[in-house]
Short mmCIF file of C-alpha atoms in Angstrom, two decimals:
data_model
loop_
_atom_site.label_atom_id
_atom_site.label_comp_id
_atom_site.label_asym_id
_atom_site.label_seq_id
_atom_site.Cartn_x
_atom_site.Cartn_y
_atom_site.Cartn_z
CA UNK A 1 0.00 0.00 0.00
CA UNK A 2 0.97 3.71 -0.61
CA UNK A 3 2.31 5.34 1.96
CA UNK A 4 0.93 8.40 3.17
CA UNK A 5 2.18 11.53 5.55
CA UNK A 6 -0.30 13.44 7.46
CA UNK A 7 1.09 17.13 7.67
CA UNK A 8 -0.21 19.65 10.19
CA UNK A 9 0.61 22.99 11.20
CA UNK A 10 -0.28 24.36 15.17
CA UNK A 11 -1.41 27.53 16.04
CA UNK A 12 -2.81 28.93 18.99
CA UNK A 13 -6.28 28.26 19.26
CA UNK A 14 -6.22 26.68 16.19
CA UNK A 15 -5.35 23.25 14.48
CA UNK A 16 -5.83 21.41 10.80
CA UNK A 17 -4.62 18.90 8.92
CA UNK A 18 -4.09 21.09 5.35
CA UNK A 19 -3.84 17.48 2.98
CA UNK A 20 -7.38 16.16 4.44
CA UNK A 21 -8.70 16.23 1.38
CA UNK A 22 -5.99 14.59 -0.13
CA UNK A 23 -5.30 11.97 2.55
CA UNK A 24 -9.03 11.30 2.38
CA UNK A 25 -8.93 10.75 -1.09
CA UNK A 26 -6.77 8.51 -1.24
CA UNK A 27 -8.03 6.09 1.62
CA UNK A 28 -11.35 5.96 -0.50
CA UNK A 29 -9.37 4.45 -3.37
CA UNK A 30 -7.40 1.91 -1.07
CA UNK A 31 -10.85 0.89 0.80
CA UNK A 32 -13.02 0.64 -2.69
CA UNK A 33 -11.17 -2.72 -3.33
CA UNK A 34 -12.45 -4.29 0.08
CA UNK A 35 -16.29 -3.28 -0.68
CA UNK A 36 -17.14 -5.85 -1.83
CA UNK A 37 -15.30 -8.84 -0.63
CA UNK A 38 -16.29 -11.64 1.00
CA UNK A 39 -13.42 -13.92 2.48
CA UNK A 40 -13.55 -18.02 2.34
CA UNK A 41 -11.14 -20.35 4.26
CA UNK A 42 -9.23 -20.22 1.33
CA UNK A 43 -8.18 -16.98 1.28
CA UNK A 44 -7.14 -16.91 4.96
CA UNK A 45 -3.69 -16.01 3.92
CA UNK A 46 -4.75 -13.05 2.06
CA UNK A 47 -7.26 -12.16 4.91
CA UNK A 48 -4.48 -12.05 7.28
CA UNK A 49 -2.22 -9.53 5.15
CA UNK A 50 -4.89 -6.97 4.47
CA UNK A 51 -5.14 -7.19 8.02
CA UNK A 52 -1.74 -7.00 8.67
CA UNK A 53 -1.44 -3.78 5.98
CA UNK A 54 -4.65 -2.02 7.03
CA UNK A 55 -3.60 -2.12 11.33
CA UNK A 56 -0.18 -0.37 10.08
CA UNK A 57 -2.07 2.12 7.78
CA UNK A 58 -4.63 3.07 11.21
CA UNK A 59 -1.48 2.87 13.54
CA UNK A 60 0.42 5.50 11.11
CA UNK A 61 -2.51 7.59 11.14
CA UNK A 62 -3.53 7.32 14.99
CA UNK A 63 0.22 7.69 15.91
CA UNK A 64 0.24 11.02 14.12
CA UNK A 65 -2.95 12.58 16.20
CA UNK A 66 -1.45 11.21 19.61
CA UNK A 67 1.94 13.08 18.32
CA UNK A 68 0.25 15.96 17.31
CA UNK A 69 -2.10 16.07 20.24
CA UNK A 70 0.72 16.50 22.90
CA UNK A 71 2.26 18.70 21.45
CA UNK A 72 -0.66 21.06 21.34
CA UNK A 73 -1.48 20.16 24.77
CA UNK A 74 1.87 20.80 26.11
CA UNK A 75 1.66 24.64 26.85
CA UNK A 76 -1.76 24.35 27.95
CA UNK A 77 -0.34 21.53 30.65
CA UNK A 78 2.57 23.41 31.57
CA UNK A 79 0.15 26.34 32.55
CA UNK A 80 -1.96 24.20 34.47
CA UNK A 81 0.99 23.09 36.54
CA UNK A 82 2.10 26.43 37.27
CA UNK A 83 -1.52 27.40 37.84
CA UNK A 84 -1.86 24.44 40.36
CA UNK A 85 0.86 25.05 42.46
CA UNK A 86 0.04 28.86 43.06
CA UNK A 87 -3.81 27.40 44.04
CA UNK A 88 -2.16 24.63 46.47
CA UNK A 89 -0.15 27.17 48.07
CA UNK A 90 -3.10 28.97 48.78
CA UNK A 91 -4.98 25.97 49.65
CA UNK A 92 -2.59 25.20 52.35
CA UNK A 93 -3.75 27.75 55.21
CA UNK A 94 -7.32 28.64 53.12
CA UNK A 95 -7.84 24.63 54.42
CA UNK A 96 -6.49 25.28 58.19
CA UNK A 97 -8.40 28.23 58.43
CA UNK A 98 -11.67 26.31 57.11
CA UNK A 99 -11.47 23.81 59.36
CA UNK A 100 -10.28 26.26 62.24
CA UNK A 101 -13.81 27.97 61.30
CA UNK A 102 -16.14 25.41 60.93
CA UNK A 103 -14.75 23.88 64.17
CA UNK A 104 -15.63 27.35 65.79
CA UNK A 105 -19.08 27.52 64.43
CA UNK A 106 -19.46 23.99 65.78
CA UNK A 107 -18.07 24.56 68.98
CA UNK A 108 -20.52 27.72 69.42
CA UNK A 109 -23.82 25.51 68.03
CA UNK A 110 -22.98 22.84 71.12
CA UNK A 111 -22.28 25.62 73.29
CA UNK A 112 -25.72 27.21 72.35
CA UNK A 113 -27.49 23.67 72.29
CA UNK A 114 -25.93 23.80 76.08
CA UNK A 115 -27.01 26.38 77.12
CA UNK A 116 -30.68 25.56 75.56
CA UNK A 117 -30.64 22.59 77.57
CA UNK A 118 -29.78 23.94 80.88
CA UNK A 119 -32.59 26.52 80.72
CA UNK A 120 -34.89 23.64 79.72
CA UNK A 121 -33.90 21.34 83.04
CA UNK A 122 -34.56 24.50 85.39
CA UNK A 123 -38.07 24.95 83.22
CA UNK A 124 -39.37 21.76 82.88
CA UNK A 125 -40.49 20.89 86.66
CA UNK A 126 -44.14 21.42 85.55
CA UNK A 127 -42.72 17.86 82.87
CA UNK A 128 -42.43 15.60 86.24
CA UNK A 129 -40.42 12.50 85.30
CA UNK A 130 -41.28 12.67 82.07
CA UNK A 131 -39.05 15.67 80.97
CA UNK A 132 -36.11 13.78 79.63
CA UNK A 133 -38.33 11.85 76.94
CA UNK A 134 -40.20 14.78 76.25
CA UNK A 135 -36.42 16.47 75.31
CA UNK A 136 -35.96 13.42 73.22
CA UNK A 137 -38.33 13.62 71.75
CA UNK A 138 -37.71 14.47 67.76
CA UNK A 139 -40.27 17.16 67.77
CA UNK A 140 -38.89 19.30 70.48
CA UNK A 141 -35.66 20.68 69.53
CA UNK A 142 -35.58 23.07 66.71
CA UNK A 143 -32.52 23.55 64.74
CA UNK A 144 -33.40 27.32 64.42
CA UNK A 145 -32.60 27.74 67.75
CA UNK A 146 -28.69 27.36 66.76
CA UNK A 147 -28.55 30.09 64.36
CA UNK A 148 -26.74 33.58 65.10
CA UNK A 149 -29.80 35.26 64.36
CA UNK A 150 -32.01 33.46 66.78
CA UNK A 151 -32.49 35.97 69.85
CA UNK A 152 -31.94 33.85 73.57
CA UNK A 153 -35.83 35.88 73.96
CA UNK A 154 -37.42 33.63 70.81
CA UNK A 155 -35.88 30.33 71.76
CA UNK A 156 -36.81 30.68 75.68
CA UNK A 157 -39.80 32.17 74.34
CA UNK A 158 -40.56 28.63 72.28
CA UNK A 159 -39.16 26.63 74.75
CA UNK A 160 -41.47 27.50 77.45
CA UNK A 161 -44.31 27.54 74.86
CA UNK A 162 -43.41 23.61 74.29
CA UNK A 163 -43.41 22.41 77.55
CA UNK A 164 -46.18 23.65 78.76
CA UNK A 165 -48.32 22.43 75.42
CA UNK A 166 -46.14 18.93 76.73
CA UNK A 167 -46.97 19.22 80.32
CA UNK A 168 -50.96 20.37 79.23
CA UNK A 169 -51.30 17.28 77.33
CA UNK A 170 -49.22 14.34 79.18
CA UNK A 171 -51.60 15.66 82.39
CA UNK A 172 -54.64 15.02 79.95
CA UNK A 173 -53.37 12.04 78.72
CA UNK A 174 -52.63 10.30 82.88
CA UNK A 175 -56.29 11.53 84.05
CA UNK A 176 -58.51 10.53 80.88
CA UNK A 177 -56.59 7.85 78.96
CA UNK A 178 -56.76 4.87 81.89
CA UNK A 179 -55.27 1.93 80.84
CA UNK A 180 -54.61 2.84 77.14
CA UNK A 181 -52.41 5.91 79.03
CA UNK A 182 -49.15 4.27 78.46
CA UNK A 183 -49.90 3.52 74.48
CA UNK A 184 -51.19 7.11 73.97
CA UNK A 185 -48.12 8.54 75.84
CA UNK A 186 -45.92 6.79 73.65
CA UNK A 187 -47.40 8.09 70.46
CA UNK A 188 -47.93 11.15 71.76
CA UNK A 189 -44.15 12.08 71.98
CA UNK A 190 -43.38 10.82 68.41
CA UNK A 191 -44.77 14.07 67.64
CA UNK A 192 -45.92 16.17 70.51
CA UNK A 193 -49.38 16.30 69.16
CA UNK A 194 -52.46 14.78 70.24
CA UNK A 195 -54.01 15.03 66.65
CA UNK A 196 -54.61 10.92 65.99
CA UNK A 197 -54.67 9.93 69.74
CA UNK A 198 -59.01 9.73 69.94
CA UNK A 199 -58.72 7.47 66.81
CA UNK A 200 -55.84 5.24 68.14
CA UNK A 201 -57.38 4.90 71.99
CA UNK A 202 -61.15 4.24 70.21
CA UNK A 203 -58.96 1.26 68.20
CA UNK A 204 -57.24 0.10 71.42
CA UNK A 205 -60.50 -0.91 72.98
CA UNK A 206 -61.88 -2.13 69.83
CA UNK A 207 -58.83 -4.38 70.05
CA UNK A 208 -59.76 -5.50 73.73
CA UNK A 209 -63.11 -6.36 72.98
CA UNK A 210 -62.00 -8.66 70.17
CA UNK A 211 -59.49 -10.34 72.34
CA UNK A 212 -61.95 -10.82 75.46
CA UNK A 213 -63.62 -13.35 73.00
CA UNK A 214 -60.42 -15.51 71.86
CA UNK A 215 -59.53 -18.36 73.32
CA UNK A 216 -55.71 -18.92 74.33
CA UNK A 217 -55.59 -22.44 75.68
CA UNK A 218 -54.02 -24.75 72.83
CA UNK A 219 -55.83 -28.04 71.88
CA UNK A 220 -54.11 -31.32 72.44
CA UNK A 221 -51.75 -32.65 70.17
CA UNK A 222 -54.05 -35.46 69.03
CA UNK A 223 -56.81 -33.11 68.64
CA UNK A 224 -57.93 -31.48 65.34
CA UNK A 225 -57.52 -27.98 65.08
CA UNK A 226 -60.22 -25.74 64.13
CA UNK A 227 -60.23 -21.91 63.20
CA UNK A 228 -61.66 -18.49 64.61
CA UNK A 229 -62.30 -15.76 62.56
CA UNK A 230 -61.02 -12.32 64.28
CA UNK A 231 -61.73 -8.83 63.19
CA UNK A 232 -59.06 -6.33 63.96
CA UNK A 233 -58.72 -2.63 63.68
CA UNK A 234 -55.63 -0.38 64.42
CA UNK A 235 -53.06 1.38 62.96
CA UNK A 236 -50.71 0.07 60.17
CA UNK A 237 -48.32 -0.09 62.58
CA UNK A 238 -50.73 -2.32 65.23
CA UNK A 239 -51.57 -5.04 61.94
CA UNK A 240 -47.71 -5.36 61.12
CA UNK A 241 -46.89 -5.90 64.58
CA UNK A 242 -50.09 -8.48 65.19
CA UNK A 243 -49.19 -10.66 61.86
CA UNK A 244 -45.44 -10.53 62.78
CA UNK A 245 -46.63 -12.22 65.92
CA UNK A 246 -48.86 -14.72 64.18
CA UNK A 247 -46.07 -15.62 61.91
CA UNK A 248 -43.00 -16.16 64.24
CA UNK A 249 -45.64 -17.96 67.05
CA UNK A 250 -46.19 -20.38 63.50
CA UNK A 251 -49.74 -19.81 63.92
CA UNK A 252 -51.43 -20.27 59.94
CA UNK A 253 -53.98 -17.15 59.23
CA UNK A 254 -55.32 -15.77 56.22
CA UNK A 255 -56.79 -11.95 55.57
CA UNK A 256 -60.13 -12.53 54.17
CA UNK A 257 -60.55 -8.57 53.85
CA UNK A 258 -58.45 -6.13 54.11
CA UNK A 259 -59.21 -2.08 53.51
CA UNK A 260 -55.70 -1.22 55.11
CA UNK A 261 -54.42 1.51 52.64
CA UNK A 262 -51.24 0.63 50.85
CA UNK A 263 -48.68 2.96 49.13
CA UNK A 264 -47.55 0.16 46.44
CA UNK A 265 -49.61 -1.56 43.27
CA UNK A 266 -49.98 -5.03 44.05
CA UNK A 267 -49.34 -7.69 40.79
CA UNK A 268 -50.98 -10.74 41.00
CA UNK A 269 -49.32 -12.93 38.65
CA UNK A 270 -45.76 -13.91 38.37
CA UNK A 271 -45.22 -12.56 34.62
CA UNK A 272 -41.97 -10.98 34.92
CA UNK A 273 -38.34 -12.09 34.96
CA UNK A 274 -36.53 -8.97 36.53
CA UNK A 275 -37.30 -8.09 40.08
CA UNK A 276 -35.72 -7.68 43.45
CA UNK A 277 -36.58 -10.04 46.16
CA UNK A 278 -36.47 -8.77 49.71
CA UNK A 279 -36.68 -10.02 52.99
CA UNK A 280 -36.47 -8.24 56.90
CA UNK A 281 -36.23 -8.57 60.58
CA UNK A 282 -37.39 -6.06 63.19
CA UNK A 283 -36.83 -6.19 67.04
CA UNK A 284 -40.18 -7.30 67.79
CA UNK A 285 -42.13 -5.05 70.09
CA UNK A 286 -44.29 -5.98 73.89
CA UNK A 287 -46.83 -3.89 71.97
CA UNK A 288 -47.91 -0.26 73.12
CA UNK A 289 -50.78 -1.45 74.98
CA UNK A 290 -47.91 -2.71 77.59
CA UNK A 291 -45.91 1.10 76.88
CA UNK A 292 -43.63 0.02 74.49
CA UNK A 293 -42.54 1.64 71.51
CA UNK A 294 -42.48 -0.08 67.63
CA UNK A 295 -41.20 -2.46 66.21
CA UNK A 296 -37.80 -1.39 64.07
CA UNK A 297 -35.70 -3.11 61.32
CA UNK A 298 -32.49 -4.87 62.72
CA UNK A 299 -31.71 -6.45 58.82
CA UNK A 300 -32.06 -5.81 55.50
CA UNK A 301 -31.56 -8.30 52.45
CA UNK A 302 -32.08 -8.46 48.86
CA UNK A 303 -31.11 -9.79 45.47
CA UNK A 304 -31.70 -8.50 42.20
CA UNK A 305 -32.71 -10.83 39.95
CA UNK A 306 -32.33 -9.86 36.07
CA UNK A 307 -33.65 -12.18 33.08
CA UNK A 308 -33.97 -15.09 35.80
CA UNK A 309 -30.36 -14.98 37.07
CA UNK A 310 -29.23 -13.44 40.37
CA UNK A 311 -27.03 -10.13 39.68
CA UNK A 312 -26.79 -8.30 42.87
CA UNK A 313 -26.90 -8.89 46.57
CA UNK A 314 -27.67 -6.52 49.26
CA UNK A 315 -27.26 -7.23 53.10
CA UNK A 316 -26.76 -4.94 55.48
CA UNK A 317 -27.69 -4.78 59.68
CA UNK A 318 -29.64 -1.77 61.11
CA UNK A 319 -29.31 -0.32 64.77
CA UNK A 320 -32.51 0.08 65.63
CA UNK A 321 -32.62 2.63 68.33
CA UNK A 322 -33.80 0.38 70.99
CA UNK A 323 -33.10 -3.25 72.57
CA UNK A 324 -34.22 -6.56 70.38
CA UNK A 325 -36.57 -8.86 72.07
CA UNK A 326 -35.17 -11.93 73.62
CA UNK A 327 -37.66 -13.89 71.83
CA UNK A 328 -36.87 -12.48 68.37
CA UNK A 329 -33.07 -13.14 68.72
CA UNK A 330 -33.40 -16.78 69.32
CA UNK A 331 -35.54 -17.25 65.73
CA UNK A 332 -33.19 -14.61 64.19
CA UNK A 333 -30.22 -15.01 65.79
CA UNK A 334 -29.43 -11.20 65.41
CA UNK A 335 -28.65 -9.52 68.51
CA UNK A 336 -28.01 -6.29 70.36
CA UNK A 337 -24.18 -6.52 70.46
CA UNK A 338 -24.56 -7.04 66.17
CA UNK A 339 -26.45 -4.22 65.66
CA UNK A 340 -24.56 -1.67 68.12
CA UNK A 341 -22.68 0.33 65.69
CA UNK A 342 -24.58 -0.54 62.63
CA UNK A 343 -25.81 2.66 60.61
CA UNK A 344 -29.29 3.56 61.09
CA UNK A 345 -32.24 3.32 59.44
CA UNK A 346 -32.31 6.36 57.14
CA UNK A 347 -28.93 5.49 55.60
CA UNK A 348 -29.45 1.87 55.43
CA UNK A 349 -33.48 2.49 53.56
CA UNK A 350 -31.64 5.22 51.00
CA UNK A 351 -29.19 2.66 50.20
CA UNK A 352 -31.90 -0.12 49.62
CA UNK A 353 -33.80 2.73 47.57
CA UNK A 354 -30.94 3.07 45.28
CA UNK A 355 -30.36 -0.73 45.03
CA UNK A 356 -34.29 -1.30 44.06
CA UNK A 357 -34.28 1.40 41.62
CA UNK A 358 -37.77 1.05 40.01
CA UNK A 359 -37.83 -2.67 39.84
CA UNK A 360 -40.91 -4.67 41.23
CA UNK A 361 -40.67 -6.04 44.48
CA UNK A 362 -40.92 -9.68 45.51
CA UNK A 363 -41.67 -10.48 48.97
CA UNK A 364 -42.99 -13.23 51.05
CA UNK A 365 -45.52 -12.01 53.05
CA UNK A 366 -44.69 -8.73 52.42
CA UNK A 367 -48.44 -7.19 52.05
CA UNK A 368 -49.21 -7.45 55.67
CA UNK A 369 -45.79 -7.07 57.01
CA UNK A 370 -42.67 -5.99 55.52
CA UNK A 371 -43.80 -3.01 53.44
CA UNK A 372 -45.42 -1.27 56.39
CA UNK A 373 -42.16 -1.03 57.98
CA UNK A 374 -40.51 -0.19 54.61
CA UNK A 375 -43.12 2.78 53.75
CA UNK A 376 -42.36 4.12 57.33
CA UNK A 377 -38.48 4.11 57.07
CA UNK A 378 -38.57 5.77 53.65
CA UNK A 379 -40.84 8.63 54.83
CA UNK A 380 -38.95 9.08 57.53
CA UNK A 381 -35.75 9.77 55.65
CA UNK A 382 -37.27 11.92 53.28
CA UNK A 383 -37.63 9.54 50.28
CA UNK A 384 -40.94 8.05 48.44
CA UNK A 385 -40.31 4.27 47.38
CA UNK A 386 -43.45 3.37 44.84
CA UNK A 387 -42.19 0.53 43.78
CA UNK A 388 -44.89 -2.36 42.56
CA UNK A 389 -45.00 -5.47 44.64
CA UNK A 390 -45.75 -9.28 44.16
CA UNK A 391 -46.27 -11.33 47.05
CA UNK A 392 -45.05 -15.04 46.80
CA UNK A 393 -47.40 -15.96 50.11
CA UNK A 394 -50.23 -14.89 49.02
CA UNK A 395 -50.06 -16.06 45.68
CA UNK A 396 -49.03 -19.49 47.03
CA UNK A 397 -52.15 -19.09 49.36
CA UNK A 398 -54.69 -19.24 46.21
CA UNK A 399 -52.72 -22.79 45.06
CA UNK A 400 -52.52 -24.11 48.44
CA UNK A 401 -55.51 -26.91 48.34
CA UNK A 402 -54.99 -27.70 44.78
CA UNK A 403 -51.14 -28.49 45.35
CA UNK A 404 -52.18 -30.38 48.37
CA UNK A 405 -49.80 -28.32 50.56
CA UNK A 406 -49.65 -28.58 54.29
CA UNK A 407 -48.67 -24.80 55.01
CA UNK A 408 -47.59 -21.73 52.65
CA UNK A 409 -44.95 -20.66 55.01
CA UNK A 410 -41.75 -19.76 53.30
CA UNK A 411 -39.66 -22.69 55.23
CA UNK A 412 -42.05 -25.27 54.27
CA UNK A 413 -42.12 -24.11 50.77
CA UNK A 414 -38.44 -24.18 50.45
CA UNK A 415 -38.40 -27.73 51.57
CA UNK A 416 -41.43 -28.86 48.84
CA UNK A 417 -39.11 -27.16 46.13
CA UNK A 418 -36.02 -28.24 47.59
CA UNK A 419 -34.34 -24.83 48.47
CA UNK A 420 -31.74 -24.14 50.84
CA UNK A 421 -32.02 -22.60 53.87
CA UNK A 422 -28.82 -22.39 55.41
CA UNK A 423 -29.89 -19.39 57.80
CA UNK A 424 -33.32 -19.12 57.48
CA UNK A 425 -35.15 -15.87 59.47
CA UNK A 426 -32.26 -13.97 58.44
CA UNK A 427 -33.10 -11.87 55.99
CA UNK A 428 -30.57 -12.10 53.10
CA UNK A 429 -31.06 -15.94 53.11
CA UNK A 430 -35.19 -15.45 53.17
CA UNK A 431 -35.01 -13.00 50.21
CA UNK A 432 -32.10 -15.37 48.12
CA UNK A 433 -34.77 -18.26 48.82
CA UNK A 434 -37.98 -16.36 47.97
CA UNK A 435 -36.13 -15.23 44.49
CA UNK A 436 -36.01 -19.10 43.96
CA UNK A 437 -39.50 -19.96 45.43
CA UNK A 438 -40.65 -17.13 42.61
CA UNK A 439 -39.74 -19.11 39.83
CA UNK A 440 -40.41 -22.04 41.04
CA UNK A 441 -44.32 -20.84 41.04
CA UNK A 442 -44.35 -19.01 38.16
CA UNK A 443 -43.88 -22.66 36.93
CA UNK A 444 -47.19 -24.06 38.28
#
């Protein structure tokens, strides 16, 4: 083949290659004689030259731009050196005195958040022993009380204001609440508002009455077992924590209606391929009929699942802000001590956000349980997760007579498709096996 120079003049600002036209020329007539050809085992040999000429031709060519490339960029780098040390010798003490002011600032906000506190310990007698939750609380303390431009007159002025609304309502709450006093107390300093609390106490003692008819002695062994059908009302909150209980007691229940609201679009038939397939564990909670606060996430699992195959894994632990239940650690095996330390909840849900992206979520169980807890973390870091769900248990439920299956659980499911288990209740092995258990009834 010919050989060919590229020729090229610099200037600043500008650059062309003045034979373009002629270079380009005369590539069109070399390349005209491969148009058209079609290569057969025969003519490896000459396949393998026109290779061998056409790579040197390119590598001429490509060498030529890298040449003529740094030498135009040359200048341009040397001033960007030059231009980079005077900036990192300013950088230097700009960076000291940065972190000299920001430590400052700091120092004054904790100084001010100090001093905010003190006044609120020789304020809050009218609070009785229940001052330090009421401080706690995450609707007390306002961040505007930290700024420069936030007289000590308006923040004394709002802090009195609060706990007296505080003191006003926990008195109301003690004398009129009786025994639901200790459930309303606790939801009343999620937010310091008693907006919601005639709705949850008339719910609490529609709860009672429906318990004051079940039965809690269990039947003999060699007895059959029969079934009661139980209405409840509560909050979204009070149904998650009631079916968690039926679930990890193995008790079998089905919802024959539900008009809870839910934030997701529900599919009913397994029709897709792609998904992620998700799986939880929460402390547990003694309930806030008995004063005690929610149940949180511990554990979060997942795998993403793309054209049937397993892509992407997601596990991560969860401190949960308050002590696991005894009872819950010996079916999950996750315990206080593995959770200290652990990033909270609003880091770990943004992170499981991002890994979910907009794909459908597969669950077991999920409906009633899981994505109560997982609408409540998002919202409370700020974040809307819309995602559509499919629930394996309830979609096993509808097949469980005509498969002749004993129980719809996800353990016993995994056994009748042969899945492994080899930690089951924790909740990257549940949502590895419930990706499985999907396809395995997609196939039914």
């Amino acid at each position: 083949m010919e050989q060919m120079e590229l020729v090229s003049r610099q200037q600043p600002g500008h650059i062309t290659i003045d034979n373009f036209d002629e270079i380009k020329a005369a590539l069109s007539a070399i390349l005209v004689r491969y148009e058209n050809v079609v290569y057969t085992e025969a003519m490896l040999t000459d396949a393998k030259a026109d290779k061998k000429e056409l790579t040197r031709l390119r590598k001429e060519i490509d060498d030529r731009r890298k040449e003529i490339k740094k030498a135009y960029l040359e200048p341009y780098n040397l001033f960007e050196g030059q231009v980079k040390e005077l900036l990192a010798m300013i950088d230097g003490p700009l960076d000291a005195i940065k972190e000299f002011v920001s430590g400052m600032e700091e120092r004054e906000k904790e100084g001010k958040r100090g001093e905010i506190l003190a006044y609120f310990q020789t304020h809050s007698a009218p609070l009785g022993d229940m001052a330090r939750q009421v401080w706690d609380s995450p609707a007390f303390f306002d961040k505007k009380w930290l700024n420069k431009t936030t007289s000590a007159k308006t923040w004394q002025a709002a802090v009195d204001a609060k706990i007296a609304g505080a003191a006003r309502d926990l008195d109301s709450i003690r004398k009129g609440a009786g025994p639901h006093a200790g459930a309303l107390t606790v939801k009343y300093l999620e937010c310091l508002s008693t907006e919601g609390l005639s709705d949850l106490r008339a719910k609490l003692r529609s709860a009672e009455q429906a318990g004051e008819n079940v039965a809690e002695a269990l039947p003999p062994e060699d007895q059959r077992l029969g079934h009661k059908v139980l209405r409840l009302t509560g909050t979204a909150q009070q149904m998650a924590q009631v079916i968690e209980l039926l679930a990890l007691s193995g008790i079998e229940w089905e919802v024959l209606e539900d008009d809870m609201p839910q934030p997701m679009e529900e599919l009913t038939e397994p029709t897709f391929d792609s998904f992620v397939a998700f799986d939880l564990e929460t402390t547990g909670t003694y309930g806030a009929a008995n004063g005690d606060g929610p149940a949180e996430i511990t554990e979060i699992g997942a795998v993403k699942v793309v054209n049937g195959e397993i892509t992407q894994r997601f596990s991560q632990l969860v401190d949960p802000g308050r002590k696991i239940l005894p009872r819950i650690s010996r079916i999950t095996h996750i315990t206080d001590e593995m959770v200290a330390g652990q990033p909270r909840i609003d880091a770990v849900i943004r992170q499981f956000a991002d890994f979910v992206e907009d794909s459908v979520l597969v669950g077991h169980n999920i409906k009633a349980s899981d994505l109560y807890y997982i609408d409540r973390a998002a919202k409370k870091a700020g974040i809307r997760m819309e995602n559509a769900f499919f629930d394996t248990y309830r979609y096993a439920k509808r097949r469980k007579e005509a498969n002749g299956w004993e129980s719809v659980t996800l353990e016993y499911l995994s056994r009748c498709f042969g899945i492994r288990q080899p930690d089951a209740h924790r909740a990257w092995c549940d949502a590895q096996a419930n990706a499985e258990l999907y396809f395995e009834l997609k196939k039914l």
